[in-house]
Short mmCIF file of C-alpha atoms in Angstrom, two decimals:
data_model
loop_
_atom_site.label_atom_id
_atom_site.label_comp_id
_atom_site.label_asym_id
_atom_site.label_seq_id
_atom_site.Cartn_x
_atom_site.Cartn_y
_atom_site.Cartn_z
CA UNK A 1 0.28 0.02 -0.02
CA UNK A 2 1.31 3.63 -0.69
CA UNK A 3 2.88 5.52 2.14
CA UNK A 4 0.19 8.15 2.15
CA UNK A 5 -2.40 5.57 3.18
CA UNK A 6 -2.64 5.43 6.78
CA UNK A 7 -3.06 1.67 7.47
CA UNK A 8 0.44 1.07 8.40
CA UNK A 9 -0.12 2.94 11.87
CA UNK A 10 -3.76 2.02 12.05
CA UNK A 11 -2.96 -1.67 11.99
CA UNK A 12 0.53 -1.83 13.59
CA UNK A 13 -0.12 -4.74 15.86
CA UNK A 14 -0.97 -7.69 13.90
CA UNK A 15 1.36 -10.16 15.51
CA UNK A 16 -1.20 -12.03 17.37
CA UNK A 17 -3.45 -12.44 14.18
CA UNK A 18 -0.60 -13.34 12.30
CA UNK A 19 0.42 -15.95 14.77
CA UNK A 20 -2.72 -17.67 14.17
CA UNK A 21 -2.32 -17.71 10.42
CA UNK A 22 0.85 -19.69 11.07
CA UNK A 23 -0.15 -22.13 13.71
CA UNK A 24 -3.20 -23.57 11.95
CA UNK A 25 -0.73 -24.51 9.36
CA UNK A 26 0.93 -26.89 12.01
CA UNK A 27 -1.91 -28.13 14.13
CA UNK A 28 0.23 -30.85 15.81
CA UNK A 29 2.39 -28.00 17.32
CA UNK A 30 -0.68 -25.55 17.97
CA UNK A 31 -1.40 -25.01 21.64
CA UNK A 32 -5.05 -25.17 23.22
CA UNK A 33 -7.17 -22.24 21.94
CA UNK A 34 -9.42 -20.55 24.35
CA UNK A 35 -12.56 -18.78 23.65
CA UNK A 36 -11.18 -15.72 24.67
CA UNK A 37 -8.25 -16.22 22.00
CA UNK A 38 -10.96 -16.84 19.51
CA UNK A 39 -12.75 -13.78 20.30
CA UNK A 40 -9.72 -11.46 20.45
CA UNK A 41 -8.77 -13.08 16.93
CA UNK A 42 -12.12 -12.27 15.41
CA UNK A 43 -12.31 -8.76 16.77
CA UNK A 44 -8.69 -8.26 15.42
CA UNK A 45 -9.95 -9.69 11.80
CA UNK A 46 -12.86 -7.30 11.91
CA UNK A 47 -10.68 -4.16 12.65
CA UNK A 48 -8.39 -5.16 9.69
CA UNK A 49 -11.40 -5.68 7.45
CA UNK A 50 -12.91 -2.45 8.53
CA UNK A 51 -9.81 -0.21 8.07
CA UNK A 52 -8.68 -1.84 4.89
CA UNK A 53 -12.12 -1.61 3.37
CA UNK A 54 -12.48 2.18 4.33
CA UNK A 55 -8.97 2.89 3.20
CA UNK A 56 -9.98 1.32 -0.25
CA UNK A 57 -13.42 3.10 -0.38
CA UNK A 58 -11.54 6.56 0.45
CA UNK A 59 -9.51 5.82 -2.66
CA UNK A 60 -12.45 5.06 -5.10
CA UNK A 61 -12.28 1.35 -4.87
CA UNK A 62 -15.71 -0.15 -4.67
CA UNK A 63 -15.80 -2.38 -1.46
CA UNK A 64 -18.67 -4.71 -0.36
CA UNK A 65 -19.61 -3.80 3.28
CA UNK A 66 -21.94 -6.72 4.07
CA UNK A 67 -18.95 -9.01 5.27
#
Protein backbone atom coordinates (compact mmCIF):
# COMPACT_ATOMS: atom_id res chain seq x y z
CA UNK A 1 0.00 0.00 0.00
CA UNK A 2 1.19 3.51 -0.65
CA UNK A 3 2.90 5.30 2.25
CA UNK A 4 0.22 7.98 2.16
CA UNK A 5 -2.38 5.46 3.33
CA UNK A 6 -2.69 5.40 7.12
CA UNK A 7 -3.06 1.62 7.38
CA UNK A 8 0.51 1.08 8.49
CA UNK A 9 -0.10 3.06 11.66
CA UNK A 10 -3.72 2.01 12.13
CA UNK A 11 -2.92 -1.69 11.93
CA UNK A 12 0.46 -1.72 13.60
CA UNK A 13 -0.05 -4.70 15.94
CA UNK A 14 -0.98 -7.73 13.85
CA UNK A 15 1.41 -10.16 15.52
CA UNK A 16 -1.29 -12.11 17.35
CA UNK A 17 -3.48 -12.44 14.28
CA UNK A 18 -0.48 -13.49 12.21
CA UNK A 19 0.39 -16.09 14.85
CA UNK A 20 -2.95 -17.82 14.29
CA UNK A 21 -2.44 -17.83 10.53
CA UNK A 22 0.84 -19.68 11.03
CA UNK A 23 -0.26 -22.03 13.80
CA UNK A 24 -3.18 -23.50 11.87
CA UNK A 25 -0.70 -24.73 9.27
CA UNK A 26 0.97 -26.91 11.90
CA UNK A 27 -1.89 -28.24 14.04
CA UNK A 28 0.24 -30.86 15.82
CA UNK A 29 2.31 -28.07 17.40
CA UNK A 30 -0.65 -25.79 18.09
CA UNK A 31 -1.47 -24.86 21.66
CA UNK A 32 -4.98 -25.12 23.09
CA UNK A 33 -7.23 -22.32 21.84
CA UNK A 34 -9.50 -20.64 24.37
CA UNK A 35 -12.75 -18.83 23.73
CA UNK A 36 -10.99 -15.60 24.69
CA UNK A 37 -8.24 -16.28 22.11
CA UNK A 38 -10.83 -16.87 19.40
CA UNK A 39 -12.86 -13.79 20.33
CA UNK A 40 -9.75 -11.60 20.30
CA UNK A 41 -8.69 -12.95 16.90
CA UNK A 42 -12.15 -12.33 15.44
CA UNK A 43 -12.17 -8.75 16.74
CA UNK A 44 -8.72 -8.14 15.29
CA UNK A 45 -9.80 -9.57 11.94
CA UNK A 46 -12.88 -7.33 11.95
CA UNK A 47 -10.68 -4.32 12.68
CA UNK A 48 -8.44 -5.22 9.74
CA UNK A 49 -11.44 -5.64 7.43
CA UNK A 50 -12.91 -2.31 8.53
CA UNK A 51 -9.64 -0.39 8.20
CA UNK A 52 -8.74 -1.86 4.80
CA UNK A 53 -12.23 -1.53 3.30
CA UNK A 54 -12.45 2.07 4.56
CA UNK A 55 -9.05 2.92 3.07
CA UNK A 56 -9.99 1.35 -0.25
CA UNK A 57 -13.33 3.19 -0.35
CA UNK A 58 -11.55 6.49 0.41
CA UNK A 59 -9.33 5.85 -2.62
CA UNK A 60 -12.33 5.23 -4.88
CA UNK A 61 -12.29 1.43 -4.92
CA UNK A 62 -15.71 -0.19 -4.51
CA UNK A 63 -15.89 -2.40 -1.44
CA UNK A 64 -18.71 -4.70 -0.31
CA UNK A 65 -19.62 -3.72 3.25
CA UNK A 66 -21.78 -6.77 4.03
CA UNK A 67 -19.03 -9.04 5.37
